Coordinates of C-alpha atoms and ligand atoms in Angstrom, one line a residue:
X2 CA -12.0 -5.7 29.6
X3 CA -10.9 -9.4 30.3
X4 CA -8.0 -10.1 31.6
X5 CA -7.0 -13.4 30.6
X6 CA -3.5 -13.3 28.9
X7 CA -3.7 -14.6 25.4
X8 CA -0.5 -14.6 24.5
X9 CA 2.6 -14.5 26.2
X10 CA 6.2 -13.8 24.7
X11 CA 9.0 -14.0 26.9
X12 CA 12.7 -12.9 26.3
X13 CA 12.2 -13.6 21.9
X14 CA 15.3 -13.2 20.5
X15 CA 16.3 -13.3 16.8
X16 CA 19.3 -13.5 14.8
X17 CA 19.4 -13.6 10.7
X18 CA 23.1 -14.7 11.0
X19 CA 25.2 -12.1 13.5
X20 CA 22.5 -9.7 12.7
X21 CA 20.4 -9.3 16.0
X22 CA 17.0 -8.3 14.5
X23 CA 15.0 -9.2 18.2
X24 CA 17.4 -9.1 21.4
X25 CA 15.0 -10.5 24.0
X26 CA 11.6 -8.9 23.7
X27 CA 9.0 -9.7 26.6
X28 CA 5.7 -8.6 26.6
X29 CA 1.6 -10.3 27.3
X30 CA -1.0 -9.6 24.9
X31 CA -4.4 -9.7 27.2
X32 CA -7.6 -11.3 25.0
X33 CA -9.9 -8.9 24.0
X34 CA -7.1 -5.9 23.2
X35 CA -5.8 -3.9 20.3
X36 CA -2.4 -4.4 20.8
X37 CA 0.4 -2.0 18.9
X38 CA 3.7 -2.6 18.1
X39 CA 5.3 0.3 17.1
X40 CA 8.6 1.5 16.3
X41 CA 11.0 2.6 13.5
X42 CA 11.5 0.8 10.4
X43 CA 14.2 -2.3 11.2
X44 CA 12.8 -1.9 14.7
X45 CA 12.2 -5.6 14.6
X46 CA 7.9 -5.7 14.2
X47 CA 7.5 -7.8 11.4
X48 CA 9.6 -10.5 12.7
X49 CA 8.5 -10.4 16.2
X50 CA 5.0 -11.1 14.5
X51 CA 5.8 -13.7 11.9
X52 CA 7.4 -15.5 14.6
X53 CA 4.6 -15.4 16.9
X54 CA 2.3 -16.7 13.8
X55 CA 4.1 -19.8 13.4
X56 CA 5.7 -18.2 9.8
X57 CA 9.7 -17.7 10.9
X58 CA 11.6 -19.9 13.2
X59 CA 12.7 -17.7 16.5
X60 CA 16.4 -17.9 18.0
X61 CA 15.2 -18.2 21.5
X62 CA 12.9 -17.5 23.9
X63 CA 9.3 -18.6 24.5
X64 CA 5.9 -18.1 23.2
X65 CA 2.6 -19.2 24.3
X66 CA -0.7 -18.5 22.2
X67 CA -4.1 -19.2 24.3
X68 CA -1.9 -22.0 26.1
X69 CA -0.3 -23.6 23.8
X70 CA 3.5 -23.7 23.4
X71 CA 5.0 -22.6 19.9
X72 CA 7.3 -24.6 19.9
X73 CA 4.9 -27.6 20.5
X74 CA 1.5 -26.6 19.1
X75 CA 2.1 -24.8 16.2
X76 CA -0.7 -26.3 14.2
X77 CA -2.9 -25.6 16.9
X78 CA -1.8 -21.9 16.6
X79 CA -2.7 -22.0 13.2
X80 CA -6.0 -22.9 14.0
X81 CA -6.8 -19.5 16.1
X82 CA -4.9 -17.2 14.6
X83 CA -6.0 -15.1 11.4
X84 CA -3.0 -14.0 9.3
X85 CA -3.0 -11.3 6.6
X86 CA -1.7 -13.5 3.7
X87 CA 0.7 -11.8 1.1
X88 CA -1.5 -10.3 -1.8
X89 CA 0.8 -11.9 -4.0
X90 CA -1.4 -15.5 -3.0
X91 CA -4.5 -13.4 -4.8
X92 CA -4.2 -15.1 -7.8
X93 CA -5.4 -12.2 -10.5
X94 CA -7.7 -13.8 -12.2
X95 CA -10.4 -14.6 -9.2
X96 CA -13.1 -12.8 -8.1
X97 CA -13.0 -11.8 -4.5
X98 CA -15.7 -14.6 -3.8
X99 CA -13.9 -16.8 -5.3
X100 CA -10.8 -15.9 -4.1
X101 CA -12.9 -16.8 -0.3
X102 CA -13.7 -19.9 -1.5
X103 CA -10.1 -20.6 -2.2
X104 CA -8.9 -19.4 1.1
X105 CA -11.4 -21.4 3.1
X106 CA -10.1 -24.7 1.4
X107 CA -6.7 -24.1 2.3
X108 CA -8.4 -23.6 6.0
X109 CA -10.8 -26.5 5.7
X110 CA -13.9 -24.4 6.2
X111 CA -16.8 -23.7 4.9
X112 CA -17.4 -20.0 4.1
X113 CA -20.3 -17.6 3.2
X114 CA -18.5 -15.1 1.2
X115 CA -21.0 -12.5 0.6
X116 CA -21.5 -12.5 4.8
X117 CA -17.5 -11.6 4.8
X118 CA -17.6 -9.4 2.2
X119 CA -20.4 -7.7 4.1
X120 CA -18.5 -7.3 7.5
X121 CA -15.7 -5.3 5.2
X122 CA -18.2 -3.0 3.0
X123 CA -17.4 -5.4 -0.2
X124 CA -20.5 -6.8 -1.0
X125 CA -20.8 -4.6 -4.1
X126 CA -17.3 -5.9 -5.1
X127 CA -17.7 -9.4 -4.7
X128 CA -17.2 -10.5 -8.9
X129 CA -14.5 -7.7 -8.8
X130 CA -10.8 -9.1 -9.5
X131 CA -8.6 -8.1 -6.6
X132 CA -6.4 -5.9 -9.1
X133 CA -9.6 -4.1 -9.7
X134 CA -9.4 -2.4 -6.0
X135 CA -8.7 0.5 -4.7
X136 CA -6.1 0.6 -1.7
X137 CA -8.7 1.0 1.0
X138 CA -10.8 -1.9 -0.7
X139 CA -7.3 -3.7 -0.9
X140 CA -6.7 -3.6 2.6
X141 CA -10.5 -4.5 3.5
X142 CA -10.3 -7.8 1.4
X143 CA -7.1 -8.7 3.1
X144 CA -8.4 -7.9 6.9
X145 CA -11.7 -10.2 5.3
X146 CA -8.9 -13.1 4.4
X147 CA -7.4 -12.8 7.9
X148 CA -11.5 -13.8 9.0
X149 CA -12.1 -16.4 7.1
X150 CA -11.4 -19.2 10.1
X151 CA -12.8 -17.3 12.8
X152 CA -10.1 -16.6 14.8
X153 CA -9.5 -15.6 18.4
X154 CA -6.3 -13.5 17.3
X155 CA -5.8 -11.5 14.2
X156 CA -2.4 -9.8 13.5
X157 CA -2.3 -7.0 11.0
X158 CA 1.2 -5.5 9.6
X159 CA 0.5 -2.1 9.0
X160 CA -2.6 -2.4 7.6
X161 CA -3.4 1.4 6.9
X162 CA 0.1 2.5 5.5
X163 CA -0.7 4.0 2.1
X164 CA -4.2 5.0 2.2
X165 CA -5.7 8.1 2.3
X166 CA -7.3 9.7 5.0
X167 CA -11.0 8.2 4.5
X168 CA -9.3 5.0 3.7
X169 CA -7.3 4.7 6.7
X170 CA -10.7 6.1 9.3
X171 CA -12.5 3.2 7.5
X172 CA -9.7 0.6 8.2
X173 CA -10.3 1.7 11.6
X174 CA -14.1 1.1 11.5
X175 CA -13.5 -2.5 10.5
X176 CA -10.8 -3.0 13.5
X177 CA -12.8 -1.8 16.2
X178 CA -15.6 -3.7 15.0
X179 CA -13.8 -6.9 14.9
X180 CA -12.6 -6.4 18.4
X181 CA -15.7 -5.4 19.5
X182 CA -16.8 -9.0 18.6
X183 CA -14.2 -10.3 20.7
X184 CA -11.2 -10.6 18.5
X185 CA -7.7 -9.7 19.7
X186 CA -5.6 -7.9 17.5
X187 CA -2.3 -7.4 16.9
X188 CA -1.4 -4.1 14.8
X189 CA 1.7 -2.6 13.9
X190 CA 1.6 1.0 12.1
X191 CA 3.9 4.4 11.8
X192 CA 0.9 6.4 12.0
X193 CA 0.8 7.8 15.8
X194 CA -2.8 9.4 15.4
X195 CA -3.9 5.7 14.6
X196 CA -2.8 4.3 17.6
X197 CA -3.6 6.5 20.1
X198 CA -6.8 6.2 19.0
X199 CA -7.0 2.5 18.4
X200 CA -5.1 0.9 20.7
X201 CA -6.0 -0.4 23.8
X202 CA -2.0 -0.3 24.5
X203 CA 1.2 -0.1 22.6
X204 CA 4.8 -1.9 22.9
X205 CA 7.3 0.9 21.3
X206 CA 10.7 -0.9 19.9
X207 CA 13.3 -0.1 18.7
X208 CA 16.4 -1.8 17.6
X209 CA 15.1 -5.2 18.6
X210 CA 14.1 -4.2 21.9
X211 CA 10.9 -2.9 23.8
X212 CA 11.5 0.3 25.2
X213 CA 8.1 1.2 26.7
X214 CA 4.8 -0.4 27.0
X215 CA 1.6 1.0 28.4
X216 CA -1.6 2.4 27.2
X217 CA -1.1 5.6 25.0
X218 CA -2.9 7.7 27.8
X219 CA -0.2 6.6 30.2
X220 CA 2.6 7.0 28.0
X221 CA 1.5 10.6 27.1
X222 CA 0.6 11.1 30.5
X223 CA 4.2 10.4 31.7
X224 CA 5.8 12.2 29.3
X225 CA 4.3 15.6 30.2
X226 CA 5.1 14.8 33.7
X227 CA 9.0 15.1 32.7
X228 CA 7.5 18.9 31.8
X229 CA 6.9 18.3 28.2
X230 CA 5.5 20.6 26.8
X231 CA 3.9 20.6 23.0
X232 CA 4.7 24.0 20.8
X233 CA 1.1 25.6 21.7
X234 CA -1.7 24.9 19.1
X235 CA -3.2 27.9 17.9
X236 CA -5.9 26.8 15.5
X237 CA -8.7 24.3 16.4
X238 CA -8.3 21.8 13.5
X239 CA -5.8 20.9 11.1
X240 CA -4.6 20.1 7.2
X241 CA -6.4 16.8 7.7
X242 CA -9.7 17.7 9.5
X243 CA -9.9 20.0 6.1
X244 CA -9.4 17.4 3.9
X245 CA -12.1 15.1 5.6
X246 CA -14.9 17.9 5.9
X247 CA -14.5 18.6 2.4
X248 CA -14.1 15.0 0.8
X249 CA -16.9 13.5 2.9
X250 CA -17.0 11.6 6.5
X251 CA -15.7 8.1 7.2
X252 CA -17.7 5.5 6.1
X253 CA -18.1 6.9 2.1
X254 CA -17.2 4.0 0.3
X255 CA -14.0 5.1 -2.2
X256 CA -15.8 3.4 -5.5
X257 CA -18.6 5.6 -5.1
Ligands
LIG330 P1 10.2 -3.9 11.2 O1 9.0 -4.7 10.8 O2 10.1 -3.3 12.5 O3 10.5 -2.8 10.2 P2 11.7 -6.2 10.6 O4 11.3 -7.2 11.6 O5 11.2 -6.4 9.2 O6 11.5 -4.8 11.1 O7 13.3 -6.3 10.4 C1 14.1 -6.2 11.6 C2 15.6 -6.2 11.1 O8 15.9 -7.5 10.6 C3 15.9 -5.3 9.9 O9 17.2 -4.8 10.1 C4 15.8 -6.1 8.7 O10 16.7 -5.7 7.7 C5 16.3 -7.5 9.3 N1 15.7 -8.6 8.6 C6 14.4 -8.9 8.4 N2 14.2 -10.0 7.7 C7 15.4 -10.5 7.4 C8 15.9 -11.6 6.7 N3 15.1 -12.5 6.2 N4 17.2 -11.8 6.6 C9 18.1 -10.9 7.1 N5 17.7 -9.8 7.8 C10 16.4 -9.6 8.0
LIG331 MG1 7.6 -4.5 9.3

């Protein structure tokens, strides 16, 4: 992996009125990763986030995206960062390839559609309405919108939460893809399975402040050192490996 630091947040506080949502939060982001941020609902992930993609104004503290300086460059952060955009923008009456078109004017570039539906298995789906999706197609189309200006950096706010199992091992597909293409990205998610398996390493807040950061290996690693100890398994797969034996493996499509 590269080691260049792509972004850099340093002591990020935030306050909605007395309310101290982030209370100094430090931590680098290295190009080329699957980040996590993970932590309890309220923990403070969403805004640390939106901050960071130029979308909420920050109390204090500093953040730089591939060099440049929030607080000076935010229109140049714009320009590498991909952003999952609120599904509520979808206007319901668009195809998905139109919808592209749509989102590569407000980005000023010129798009293939059918080429982005093809990186998220929606080809077939391109003159479906967005309403017409299922969750897992839902999610797909809105990693697709966070493409559509080739950024360095994509952030994704728990993209999986809600999906069913195949769903959710697709929406993994499409992110390690996307990294493997050199995109960083930025994921938060309450599913633990998902980001020991995705992440390259995970920042865990809570109540606005980080309270470990290291790759899951390490982090697991440490705490069995303290003598952890899991109850012991005694059967070789569980509820879930059931449930994805019997409905089919990952990459079914859900519309089939
Ligand atoms: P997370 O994404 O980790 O669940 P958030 O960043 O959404 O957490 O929220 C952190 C805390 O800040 C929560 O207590 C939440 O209620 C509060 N908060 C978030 N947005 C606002 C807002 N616009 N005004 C006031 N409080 C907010
Ligand atoms: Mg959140």
């Amino acid at each position: 992996m590269k080691e260049k630091i792509i972004i850099s947040v340093r002591d990020l506080k935030k306050n909605y009125g007395d309310f101290e949502a982030v209370k100094g939060i430090s931590f680098e982001v290295k190009e080329g990763e699957i980040f996590g941020l993970l932590g309890p609902n309220g923990a403070g992930k969403s805004t640390t986030l939106e901050i960071i993609e130029t979308l909420r104004e920050k109390t204090s503290g500093s953040v730089m995206v591939d060099g440049y300086d929030l607080d000076k460059n935010p229109e140049q952060i714009k320009k590498i960062i991909g952003v999952q955009l609120q599904t509520s923008g979808y206007y319901p009456g668009l195809s998905l390839t139109e919808l592209i078109e749509l989102f590569g004017g407000l980005y000023n570039r010129k798009v293939q559609p059918m080429k982005l539906l093809d990186t998220v298995n929606l080809r077939d789906k391109a003159k479906a309405k967005f309403k017409e999706l299922s969750g897992g197609q839902k999610q797909r189309f809105s990693i697709a919108t966070t493409l559509i200006n080739q950024p360095r950096i994509i952030f994704l706010d728990e993209p999986t939460t809600g999906l069913d199992p195949q769903a959710r091992r697709n929406l993994w597909d499409l992110i390690t893809d996307i990294r493997s293409k050199g995109t960083t990205v930025i994921i938060t998610t309450h599913y633990m399975d998902e980001a020991e398996i995705l992440c390259d390493r995970v920042a865990i807040v809570d109540a606005g402040r980080i309270i470990a950061l290291d790759s899951p290996d390490k982090l697991i690693d440490r705490l069995v050192a303290t003598g952890f100890e899991r109850p012991k398994e005694v059967k070789k797969a569980n509820l879930e490996d059931v449930f994805i034996q019997l409905t089919g493996h990952a990459l079914r499509e859900e519309n089939h």
